[in-house]
PDB file of C-alpha atoms in Angstrom:
ATOM      1  CA  GLN A  26      20.805  13.161  11.503  1.00 77.00           C
ATOM      2  CA  LEU A  27      22.951  10.168  10.828  1.00 83.00           C
ATOM      3  CA  GLY A  28      25.663  11.813  12.482  1.00 86.00           C
ATOM      4  CA  LEU A  29      23.827  12.334  15.919  1.00 89.00           C
ATOM      5  CA  LEU A  30      22.488   8.563  15.757  1.00 88.00           C
ATOM      6  CA  LYS A  31      25.972   7.375  15.328  1.00 89.00           C
ATOM      7  CA  GLU A  32      27.064   9.474  18.417  1.00 91.00           C
ATOM      8  CA  MET A  33      24.223   8.329  20.636  1.00 92.00           C
ATOM      9  CA  ILE A  34      24.621   4.509  19.598  1.00 90.00           C
ATOM     10  CA  CYS A  35      28.567   4.298  19.213  1.00 90.00           C
ATOM     11  CA  ASP A  36      29.797   6.993  21.616  1.00 90.00           C
ATOM     12  CA  GLY A  37      27.021   7.041  24.151  1.00 91.00           C
ATOM     13  CA  SER A  38      26.548  10.772  23.938  1.00 94.00           C
ATOM     14  CA  TYR A  39      24.208  13.515  22.904  1.00 93.00           C
ATOM     15  CA  ASN A  40      25.662  16.881  21.383  1.00 92.00           C
ATOM     16  CA  GLY A  41      28.856  16.059  23.523  1.00 92.00           C
ATOM     17  CA  LYS A  42      26.896  15.156  26.743  1.00 94.00           C
ATOM     18  CA  ARG A  43      27.205  11.820  28.302  1.00 95.00           C
ATOM     19  CA  ILE A  44      23.954   9.615  28.078  1.00 94.00           C
ATOM     20  CA  PRO A  45      23.146   7.955  31.157  1.00 94.00           C
ATOM     21  CA  GLN A  46      24.414   4.262  31.474  1.00 91.00           C
ATOM     22  CA  ASN A  47      20.872   2.859  31.988  1.00 93.00           C
ATOM     23  CA  VAL A  48      19.613   4.424  28.717  1.00 93.00           C
ATOM     24  CA  ILE A  49      20.325   2.048  25.906  1.00 89.00           C
ATOM     25  CA  VAL A  50      19.848   3.586  22.471  1.00 90.00           C
ATOM     26  CA  ILE A  51      18.325   1.026  19.983  1.00 88.00           C
ATOM     27  CA  ALA A  52      17.714   1.701  16.210  1.00 87.00           C
ATOM     28  CA  ALA A  53      16.113   0.088  13.190  1.00 84.00           C
ATOM     29  CA  CYS A  54      16.900   0.666   9.586  1.00 80.00           C
ATOM     30  CA  ASN A  55      15.930  -0.713   6.147  1.00 75.00           C
ATOM     31  CA  PRO A  56      18.681  -2.753   4.189  1.00 73.00           C
ATOM     32  CA  TYR A  57      20.506  -1.467   1.204  1.00 72.00           C
ATOM     33  CA  ARG A  58      18.858  -3.745  -1.398  1.00 71.00           C
ATOM     34  CA  LEU A  59      18.739  -3.405  -4.925  1.00 71.00           C
ATOM     35  CA  ARG A  60      15.452  -3.868  -6.601  1.00 68.00           C
ATOM     36  CA  LYS A  61      15.312  -6.849  -9.249  1.00 66.00           C
ATOM     37  CA  THR A  62      13.728  -6.716 -12.636  1.00 63.00           C
ATOM     38  CA  ARG A  63      12.595  -9.236 -14.799  1.00 57.00           C
ATOM     39  CA  ASN A  64      13.815  -9.441 -18.547  1.00 52.00           C
ATOM     40  CA  ASN A  65      15.188  -6.014 -18.636  1.00 48.00           C
ATOM     41  CA  GLN A  66      11.928  -4.575 -17.253  1.00 51.00           C
ATOM     42  CA  SER A  67      11.950  -0.844 -16.700  1.00 49.00           C
ATOM     43  CA  TYR A  68      11.661   0.875 -13.194  1.00 48.00           C
ATOM     44  CA  ASN A  69       8.295   2.177 -14.107  1.00 49.00           C
ATOM     45  CA  ALA A  70       6.564   2.531 -10.713  1.00 48.00           C
ATOM     46  CA  GLY A  71       6.441   5.503  -8.791  1.00 47.00           C
ATOM     47  CA  LEU A  72       7.573   9.207  -9.324  1.00 43.00           C
ATOM     48  CA  VAL A  73       9.954  10.267  -6.709  1.00 45.00           C
ATOM     49  CA  PHE A  74      13.719   9.657  -7.421  1.00 45.00           C
ATOM     50  CA  LYS A  75      12.745   8.190 -11.113  1.00 45.00           C
ATOM     51  CA  TYR A  76      14.768  10.625 -13.249  1.00 44.00           C
ATOM     52  CA  ARG A  77      17.324  13.305 -12.364  1.00 47.00           C
ATOM     53  CA  ARG A  78      19.376  15.859 -14.550  1.00 47.00           C
ATOM     54  CA  HIS A  79      23.117  15.177 -14.846  1.00 47.00           C
ATOM     55  CA  ARG A  80      24.847  18.387 -13.247  1.00 48.00           C
ATOM     56  CA  ILE A  81      27.632  17.937 -15.965  1.00 48.00           C
ATOM     57  CA  MET A  82      26.508  16.483 -19.114  1.00 47.00           C
ATOM     58  CA  ASN A  83      23.096  18.123 -18.654  1.00 50.00           C
ATOM     59  CA  VAL A  84      21.142  15.042 -19.673  1.00 48.00           C
ATOM     60  CA  THR A  85      18.393  13.168 -17.936  1.00 50.00           C
ATOM     61  CA  GLU A  86      19.105   9.857 -16.524  1.00 55.00           C
ATOM     62  CA  VAL A  87      17.635   7.344 -14.218  1.00 53.00           C
ATOM     63  CA  ASP A  88      18.337   8.173 -10.588  1.00 57.00           C
ATOM     64  CA  ASP A  89      20.264   5.393  -8.791  1.00 61.00           C
ATOM     65  CA  LEU A  90      17.850   5.552  -5.891  1.00 62.00           C
ATOM     66  CA  VAL A  91      15.053   4.118  -7.942  1.00 63.00           C
ATOM     67  CA  LYS A  92      16.872   0.989  -8.091  1.00 67.00           C
ATOM     68  CA  LEU A  93      16.638   0.628  -4.289  1.00 69.00           C
ATOM     69  CA  VAL A  94      13.985  -1.592  -2.608  1.00 66.00           C
ATOM     70  CA  TYR A  95      14.047   1.275  -0.012  1.00 67.00           C
ATOM     71  CA  VAL A  96      15.368   4.514  -0.114  1.00 70.00           C
ATOM     72  CA  VAL A  97      18.303   4.554   2.140  1.00 75.00           C
ATOM     73  CA  TYR A  98      21.529   6.213   2.633  1.00 75.00           C
ATOM     74  CA  ASP A  99      24.893   4.865   3.660  1.00 78.00           C
ATOM     75  CA  LEU A 100      25.438   4.344   7.576  1.00 82.00           C
ATOM     76  CA  PRO A 101      28.642   5.750   8.945  1.00 83.00           C
ATOM     77  CA  GLY A 102      31.494   3.472   8.978  1.00 83.00           C
ATOM     78  CA  THR A 103      31.711   3.112  12.534  1.00 85.00           C
ATOM     79  CA  MET A 104      28.083   1.962  13.057  1.00 86.00           C
ATOM     80  CA  LEU A 105      28.471  -1.091  10.599  1.00 84.00           C
ATOM     81  CA  HIS A 106      29.853  -3.599  12.999  1.00 83.00           C
ATOM     82  CA  ARG A 107      26.972  -2.828  15.449  1.00 84.00           C
ATOM     83  CA  VAL A 108      24.248  -3.784  12.649  1.00 85.00           C
ATOM     84  CA  TRP A 109      22.637  -7.063  12.560  1.00 82.00           C
ATOM     85  CA  ASP A 110      20.027  -9.025  10.518  1.00 79.00           C
ATOM     86  CA  PHE A 111      17.033  -9.826  12.752  1.00 76.00           C
ATOM     87  CA  GLY A 112      15.212 -11.850   9.963  1.00 76.00           C
ATOM     88  CA  SER A 113      11.721 -11.741   8.713  1.00 77.00           C
ATOM     89  CA  ILE A 114       8.471 -13.472   9.532  1.00 83.00           C
ATOM     90  CA  SER A 115       8.107 -17.015   8.068  1.00 86.00           C
ATOM     91  CA  SER A 116       5.236 -17.969   6.019  1.00 87.00           C
ATOM     92  CA  GLU A 117       3.937 -20.232   8.446  1.00 90.00           C
ATOM     93  CA  ASP A 118       3.803 -17.554  11.188  1.00 92.00           C
ATOM     94  CA  GLU A 119       2.660 -14.609   9.122  1.00 94.00           C
ATOM     95  CA  PRO A 120      -1.217 -14.997   8.847  1.00 95.00           C
ATOM     96  CA  ALA A 121      -1.394 -15.626  12.885  1.00 95.00           C
ATOM     97  CA  TYR A 122       0.288 -12.175  13.006  1.00 95.00           C
ATOM     98  CA  ILE A 123      -1.912 -10.650  10.721  1.00 95.00           C
ATOM     99  CA  ARG A 124      -4.977 -12.020  12.429  1.00 95.00           C
ATOM    100  CA  ALA A 125      -3.669 -10.848  15.769  1.00 95.00           C
ATOM    101  CA  MET A 126      -3.219  -7.154  14.148  1.00 94.00           C
ATOM    102  CA  ILE A 127      -6.730  -7.238  12.986  1.00 93.00           C
ATOM    103  CA  GLU A 128      -8.470  -8.605  16.008  1.00 91.00           C
ATOM    104  CA  THR A 129      -6.558  -6.205  18.212  1.00 90.00           C
ATOM    105  CA  SER A 130      -7.003  -2.914  15.858  1.00 89.00           C
ATOM    106  CA  GLN A 131      -8.687   0.046  17.059  1.00 80.00           C
ATOM    107  CA  THR A 132      -9.388   1.534  13.420  1.00 77.00           C
ATOM    108  CA  LEU A 133     -10.846  -1.744  11.638  1.00 82.00           C
ATOM    109  CA  TRP A 134     -14.338  -0.587  11.790  1.00 80.00           C
ATOM    110  CA  GLY A 135     -13.476   3.210  11.739  1.00 69.00           C
ATOM    111  CA  GLY A 136     -14.391   3.795  15.350  1.00 67.00           C
ATOM    112  CA  ASN A 137     -17.786   2.097  14.863  1.00 68.00           C
ATOM    113  CA  SER A 138     -18.914  -0.603  17.312  1.00 68.00           C
ATOM    114  CA  VAL A 139     -19.898  -4.011  15.701  1.00 71.00           C
ATOM    115  CA  ASP A 140     -21.549  -6.547  17.624  1.00 72.00           C
ATOM    116  CA  ASP A 141     -22.346  -8.956  14.983  1.00 76.00           C
ATOM    117  CA  LEU A 142     -20.041 -11.814  15.442  1.00 82.00           C
ATOM    118  CA  GLU A 143     -20.546 -13.624  12.147  1.00 84.00           C
ATOM    119  CA  LEU A 144     -20.096 -10.246  10.320  1.00 84.00           C
ATOM    120  CA  LYS A 145     -16.581  -9.522  12.509  1.00 86.00           C
ATOM    121  CA  LYS A 146     -15.641 -13.239  11.461  1.00 90.00           C
ATOM    122  CA  PHE A 147     -16.095 -12.785   7.991  1.00 90.00           C
ATOM    123  CA  VAL A 148     -14.238  -9.478   7.679  1.00 91.00           C
ATOM    124  CA  THR A 149     -11.494 -10.984   9.873  1.00 92.00           C
ATOM    125  CA  ASP A 150     -11.123 -14.117   7.701  1.00 94.00           C
ATOM    126  CA  SER A 151     -11.454 -12.367   4.505  1.00 93.00           C
ATOM    127  CA  LEU A 152      -9.010  -9.690   5.428  1.00 95.00           C
ATOM    128  CA  VAL A 153      -6.220 -12.327   6.719  1.00 95.00           C
ATOM    129  CA  LYS A 154      -6.606 -14.609   3.653  1.00 95.00           C
ATOM    130  CA  LEU A 155      -6.618 -11.422   1.312  1.00 95.00           C
ATOM    131  CA  ILE A 156      -3.731  -9.773   2.877  1.00 96.00           C
ATOM    132  CA  PHE A 157      -1.308 -12.988   3.150  1.00 96.00           C
ATOM    133  CA  GLU A 158      -2.077 -13.916  -0.306  1.00 95.00           C
ATOM    134  CA  SER A 159      -1.289 -10.282  -1.562  1.00 96.00           C
ATOM    135  CA  HIS A 160       2.088 -10.375   0.116  1.00 95.00           C
ATOM    136  CA  LYS A 161       2.807 -13.922  -1.553  1.00 94.00           C
ATOM    137  CA  ILE A 162       2.018 -12.720  -4.993  1.00 94.00           C
ATOM    138  CA  ILE A 163       3.931  -9.414  -4.548  1.00 92.00           C
ATOM    139  CA  ARG A 164       6.894 -11.142  -3.215  1.00 90.00           C
ATOM    140  CA  LYS A 165       6.888 -13.573  -6.176  1.00 90.00           C
ATOM    141  CA  LEU A 166       6.273 -10.846  -8.692  1.00 88.00           C
ATOM    142  CA  SER A 167       8.994  -8.348  -7.266  1.00 83.00           C
ATOM    143  CA  GLY A 168      11.340 -11.361  -6.229  1.00 80.00           C
ATOM    144  CA  GLU A 169      12.006  -9.396  -2.847  1.00 77.00           C
ATOM    145  CA  THR A 170      11.133 -10.905   0.340  1.00 78.00           C
ATOM    146  CA  TYR A 171      11.155  -7.351   2.146  1.00 76.00           C
ATOM    147  CA  TYR A 172       8.988  -5.809  -0.578  1.00 80.00           C
ATOM    148  CA  VAL A 173       5.766  -5.973   1.795  1.00 88.00           C
ATOM    149  CA  SER A 174       5.651  -5.902   5.468  1.00 88.00           C
ATOM    150  CA  LEU A 175       3.467  -5.672   8.410  1.00 90.00           C
ATOM    151  CA  ARG A 176       3.320  -1.921   7.829  1.00 91.00           C
ATOM    152  CA  ASP A 177       1.226  -2.891   4.876  1.00 94.00           C
ATOM    153  CA  VAL A 178      -1.133  -4.937   6.926  1.00 95.00           C
ATOM    154  CA  GLU A 179      -1.583  -1.997   9.269  1.00 94.00           C
ATOM    155  CA  ARG A 180      -2.431   0.475   6.303  1.00 94.00           C
ATOM    156  CA  SER A 181      -4.805  -2.176   4.954  1.00 95.00           C
ATOM    157  CA  ILE A 182      -6.727  -2.295   8.112  1.00 94.00           C
ATOM    158  CA  GLN A 183      -6.574   1.455   8.671  1.00 94.00           C
ATOM    159  CA  LEU A 184      -8.029   1.992   4.921  1.00 95.00           C
ATOM    160  CA  PHE A 185     -10.705  -0.703   5.362  1.00 94.00           C
ATOM    161  CA  GLY A 186     -12.075   1.108   8.423  1.00 93.00           C
ATOM    162  CA  TRP A 187     -11.832   4.436   6.651  1.00 93.00           C
ATOM    163  CA  PHE A 188     -13.654   3.156   3.229  1.00 94.00           C
ATOM    164  CA  TYR A 189     -16.199   1.535   5.279  1.00 91.00           C
ATOM    165  CA  ASN A 190     -17.143   4.630   7.005  1.00 90.00           C
ATOM    166  CA  ILE A 191     -16.991   6.544   3.757  1.00 89.00           C
ATOM    167  CA  LEU A 192     -19.353   4.223   1.785  1.00 88.00           C
ATOM    168  CA  LYS A 193     -21.549   3.799   4.675  1.00 85.00           C
ATOM    169  CA  TRP A 194     -22.157   7.420   4.741  1.00 84.00           C
ATOM    170  CA  ARG A 195     -22.689   7.789   1.059  1.00 82.00           C
ATOM    171  CA  SER A 196     -25.466   4.951   1.120  1.00 78.00           C
ATOM    172  CA  THR A 197     -27.500   6.772   3.501  1.00 76.00           C
ATOM    173  CA  GLN A 198     -26.818  10.622   3.330  1.00 63.00           C
ATOM    174  CA  LEU A 199     -25.963  11.594  -0.174  1.00 54.00           C
ATOM    175  CA  THR A 200     -28.739  12.691  -2.771  1.00 51.00           C
ATOM    176  CA  PRO A 201     -29.513  10.115  -5.359  1.00 51.00           C
ATOM    177  CA  ASP A 202     -27.690  11.948  -8.068  1.00 51.00           C
ATOM    178  CA  LYS A 203     -24.409  11.828  -6.003  1.00 51.00           C
ATOM    179  CA  ILE A 204     -24.749   8.017  -5.295  1.00 48.00           C
ATOM    180  CA  HIS A 205     -22.900   5.475  -7.471  1.00 49.00           C
ATOM    181  CA  ASP A 206     -25.082   2.879  -9.473  1.00 48.00           C
ATOM    182  CA  TRP A 207     -23.503   0.087  -7.259  1.00 42.00           C
ATOM    183  CA  VAL A 208     -24.811   1.732  -4.109  1.00 42.00           C
ATOM    184  CA  LYS A 209     -28.341   2.260  -5.807  1.00 44.00           C
ATOM    185  CA  LYS A 210     -28.843  -1.339  -6.534  1.00 45.00           C
ATOM    186  CA  ASP A 211     -27.088  -2.851  -3.561  1.00 48.00           C
ATOM    187  CA  THR A 212     -27.093  -0.837  -0.036  1.00 50.00           C
ATOM    188  CA  SER A 213     -26.832  -4.090   2.045  1.00 65.00           C
ATOM    189  CA  ASN A 214     -23.677  -4.119   4.723  1.00 76.00           C
ATOM    190  CA  THR A 215     -22.186  -7.039   2.999  1.00 79.00           C
ATOM    191  CA  LYS A 216     -21.635  -5.274  -0.125  1.00 84.00           C
ATOM    192  CA  ILE A 217     -20.323  -2.235   1.539  1.00 87.00           C
ATOM    193  CA  LEU A 218     -18.064  -4.592   3.594  1.00 89.00           C
ATOM    194  CA  CYS A 219     -16.652  -6.304   0.329  1.00 89.00           C
ATOM    195  CA  SER A 220     -16.252  -3.032  -1.485  1.00 91.00           C
ATOM    196  CA  SER A 221     -14.087  -1.798   1.496  1.00 93.00           C
ATOM    197  CA  ILE A 222     -12.117  -4.603   1.525  1.00 93.00           C
ATOM    198  CA  LEU A 223     -11.298  -4.461  -2.333  1.00 93.00           C
ATOM    199  CA  LEU A 224     -10.623  -0.756  -2.030  1.00 95.00           C
ATOM    200  CA  SER A 225      -8.151  -0.944   0.577  1.00 95.00           C
ATOM    201  CA  LEU A 226      -6.426  -3.978  -1.010  1.00 95.00           C
ATOM    202  CA  ALA A 227      -6.413  -1.670  -4.155  1.00 95.00           C
ATOM    203  CA  LEU A 228      -4.548   1.199  -2.471  1.00 95.00           C
ATOM    204  CA  CYS A 229      -2.196  -1.163  -0.536  1.00 95.00           C
ATOM    205  CA  TYR A 230      -1.145  -3.860  -3.194  1.00 95.00           C
ATOM    206  CA  TYR A 231      -2.863  -3.385  -6.615  1.00 95.00           C
ATOM    207  CA  TYR A 232      -1.676   0.314  -7.368  1.00 93.00           C
ATOM    208  CA  ARG A 233       1.991  -0.262  -6.527  1.00 90.00           C
ATOM    209  CA  LEU A 234       2.010  -3.071  -9.431  1.00 91.00           C
ATOM    210  CA  SER A 235       3.411  -2.363 -13.067  1.00 88.00           C
ATOM    211  CA  SER A 236       0.329  -2.614 -15.619  1.00 88.00           C
ATOM    212  CA  GLU A 237       2.990  -3.142 -18.356  1.00 86.00           C
ATOM    213  CA  LYS A 238       4.014  -6.573 -19.546  1.00 83.00           C
ATOM    214  CA  ALA A 239       7.573  -7.559 -19.191  1.00 77.00           C
ATOM    215  CA  SER A 240       9.208  -9.543 -21.966  1.00 76.00           C
ATOM    216  CA  GLY A 241       7.839 -12.835 -22.046  1.00 79.00           C
ATOM    217  CA  GLN A 242       5.150 -12.232 -19.649  1.00 81.00           C
ATOM    218  CA  LYS A 243       1.665 -13.573 -20.265  1.00 87.00           C
ATOM    219  CA  TYR A 244       0.147 -11.275 -17.968  1.00 89.00           C
ATOM    220  CA  SER A 245       1.280  -7.980 -16.521  1.00 91.00           C
ATOM    221  CA  ASP A 246       1.899  -7.754 -12.633  1.00 92.00           C
ATOM    222  CA  ARG A 247      -1.542  -6.051 -12.082  1.00 92.00           C
ATOM    223  CA  GLU A 248      -3.506  -8.633 -14.166  1.00 92.00           C
ATOM    224  CA  GLN A 249      -1.604 -11.464 -12.288  1.00 93.00           C
ATOM    225  CA  TYR A 250      -2.586  -9.910  -8.833  1.00 94.00           C
ATOM    226  CA  LEU A 251      -6.311  -9.921 -10.187  1.00 93.00           C
ATOM    227  CA  ARG A 252      -6.201 -13.425 -11.168  1.00 91.00           C
ATOM    228  CA  ASP A 253      -4.471 -15.007  -8.151  1.00 91.00           C
ATOM    229  CA  VAL A 254      -6.001 -12.727  -5.286  1.00 92.00           C
ATOM    230  CA  ILE A 255      -9.131 -10.700  -6.390  1.00 91.00           C
ATOM    231  CA  GLU A 256     -10.849 -13.416  -8.643  1.00 88.00           C
ATOM    232  CA  PRO A 257     -10.970 -16.355  -5.903  1.00 86.00           C
ATOM    233  CA  PHE A 258     -12.347 -13.476  -3.315  1.00 85.00           C
ATOM    234  CA  THR A 259     -15.154 -12.573  -5.887  1.00 76.00           C
ATOM    235  CA  ASN A 260     -16.242 -16.258  -6.648  1.00 72.00           C
ATOM    236  CA  ASN A 261     -14.166 -16.230  -9.870  1.00 63.00           C
ATOM    237  CA  GLN A 262     -16.304 -13.530 -11.387  1.00 64.00           C
ATOM    238  CA  LYS A 263     -14.849 -11.177 -13.917  1.00 62.00           C
ATOM    239  CA  THR A 264     -12.473  -8.814 -12.766  1.00 76.00           C
ATOM    240  CA  GLU A 265     -14.417  -6.088 -14.563  1.00 78.00           C
ATOM    241  CA  LYS A 266     -16.353  -5.785 -11.456  1.00 82.00           C
ATOM    242  CA  PHE A 267     -13.449  -5.010  -9.596  1.00 88.00           C
ATOM    243  CA  MET A 268     -12.136  -2.552 -12.126  1.00 89.00           C
ATOM    244  CA  THR A 269     -15.563  -0.857 -12.180  1.00 88.00           C
ATOM    245  CA  LEU A 270     -15.541  -0.469  -8.368  1.00 90.00           C
ATOM    246  CA  LEU A 271     -12.265   1.240  -8.803  1.00 92.00           C
ATOM    247  CA  GLY A 272     -13.625   3.425 -11.615  1.00 91.00           C
ATOM    248  CA  ASN A 273     -16.430   4.559  -9.675  1.00 90.00           C
ATOM    249  CA  GLU A 274     -14.411   5.529  -6.731  1.00 91.00           C
ATOM    250  CA  GLN A 275     -11.947   7.443  -8.960  1.00 92.00           C
ATOM    251  CA  ARG A 276     -14.916   9.160 -10.730  1.00 90.00           C
ATOM    252  CA  TRP A 277     -16.571  10.201  -7.663  1.00 89.00           C
ATOM    253  CA  TRP A 278     -13.229  11.641  -5.974  1.00 89.00           C
ATOM    254  CA  ILE A 279     -12.527  13.591  -9.205  1.00 89.00           C
ATOM    255  CA  SER A 280     -16.143  14.924  -9.524  1.00 87.00           C
ATOM    256  CA  GLU A 281     -15.661  16.759  -6.079  1.00 86.00           C
ATOM    257  CA  LEU A 282     -12.562  18.836  -7.322  1.00 88.00           C
ATOM    258  CA  LYS A 283     -12.645  21.750  -9.810  1.00 88.00           C
ATOM    259  CA  ILE A 284     -10.618  20.736 -12.623  1.00 87.00           C
ATOM    260  CA  GLU A 285      -9.517  23.620 -14.892  1.00 88.00           C
ATOM    261  CA  ASP A 286     -10.698  23.653 -18.763  1.00 87.00           C
ATOM    262  CA  GLY A 287      -8.206  21.949 -20.963  1.00 87.00           C
ATOM    263  CA  ILE A 288      -7.067  19.405 -18.515  1.00 88.00           C
ATOM    264  CA  SER A 289      -8.021  15.815 -19.801  1.00 86.00           C
ATOM    265  CA  LYS A 290      -9.674  13.465 -17.075  1.00 86.00           C
ATOM    266  CA  ASN A 291      -7.643  10.468 -18.505  1.00 88.00           C
ATOM    267  CA  GLN A 292      -7.335   7.353 -16.461  1.00 88.00           C
ATOM    268  CA  ALA A 293      -3.529   8.331 -15.115  1.00 88.00           C
ATOM    269  CA  LEU A 294      -4.969  11.682 -13.689  1.00 90.00           C
ATOM    270  CA  LYS A 295      -8.050   9.968 -12.121  1.00 91.00           C
ATOM    271  CA  GLU A 296      -5.786   6.967 -10.436  1.00 91.00           C
ATOM    272  CA  ASN A 297      -3.328   9.290  -9.333  1.00 91.00           C
ATOM    273  CA  LEU A 298      -5.641  11.867  -7.622  1.00 92.00           C
ATOM    274  CA  PHE A 299      -7.696   8.967  -6.193  1.00 93.00           C
ATOM    275  CA  VAL A 300      -4.488   7.570  -4.432  1.00 93.00           C
ATOM    276  CA  CYS A 301      -3.034  10.788  -3.377  1.00 93.00           C
ATOM    277  CA  LEU A 302      -6.218  12.034  -1.735  1.00 94.00           C
ATOM    278  CA  VAL A 303      -7.114   8.864   0.018  1.00 94.00           C
ATOM    279  CA  CYS A 304      -3.365   8.619   1.336  1.00 94.00           C
ATOM    280  CA  ILE A 305      -3.514  12.378   2.294  1.00 94.00           C
ATOM    281  CA  PHE A 306      -6.917  11.816   4.084  1.00 94.00           C
ATOM    282  CA  ASN A 307      -5.376   9.051   5.984  1.00 93.00           C
ATOM    283  CA  LYS A 308      -1.841  10.418   6.640  1.00 92.00           C
ATOM    284  CA  ILE A 309      -0.260   7.686   4.773  1.00 90.00           C
ATOM    285  CA  PRO A 310       3.104   8.255   3.209  1.00 79.00           C
TER     286      PRO A 310
END
């Protein structure tokens, strides 16, 4: 595909046929950037491209692609002089972009009509602050400016609306034996809204972080995220409540699946199934 893209941009043709002069082809590409590690911390997040078999020596080694911020391939040499860096959003402007995306989103409430202005303001203000703080801490922990982007904002908005619909449905339609304890104790809309916000943050930001402590670290990246982002939102309550919420969701989803005998429903399985299923239902890569 790169060859065809090069032909269109550099040569002005498509499969040998001249493209009309009033058609301008523009493309965007992610930069070739190596991920930074702290104190020899391993590349332990993610499965794709993590390991490969050496074809000659027949040994397992770390795939070079896992070291990249983005999985990208070399551009044809003739395209390089046409590439320029259009920069990134400044920290001063980013909250305004996030707010604009939330206020104009068609998926924020999962297709529902919400007339309560105070409720809408609470959700908008909370999402703006939490998404912005999530971006700050992940950039700080990863050492990469481009590790998060406005695409993550869009995913957060989509997932909030999806979880809001799911949790509302569970609280009103499921039989008592299928409802989690937190729903039995509190079916208020505020509780469901806060849970939807936290679950969307977990899927977009928390789960991408490492749970292992690097050498010299007091907290793992996940623990640091909980301290800097989640605790202030929950009025400095213990993060056990957030972890309980995630645990309840994971157990609910795995309870809806038929797991063969002999397969342990451990934390790793529950977490991976939860993330995979939610992303599949929302068509999020």
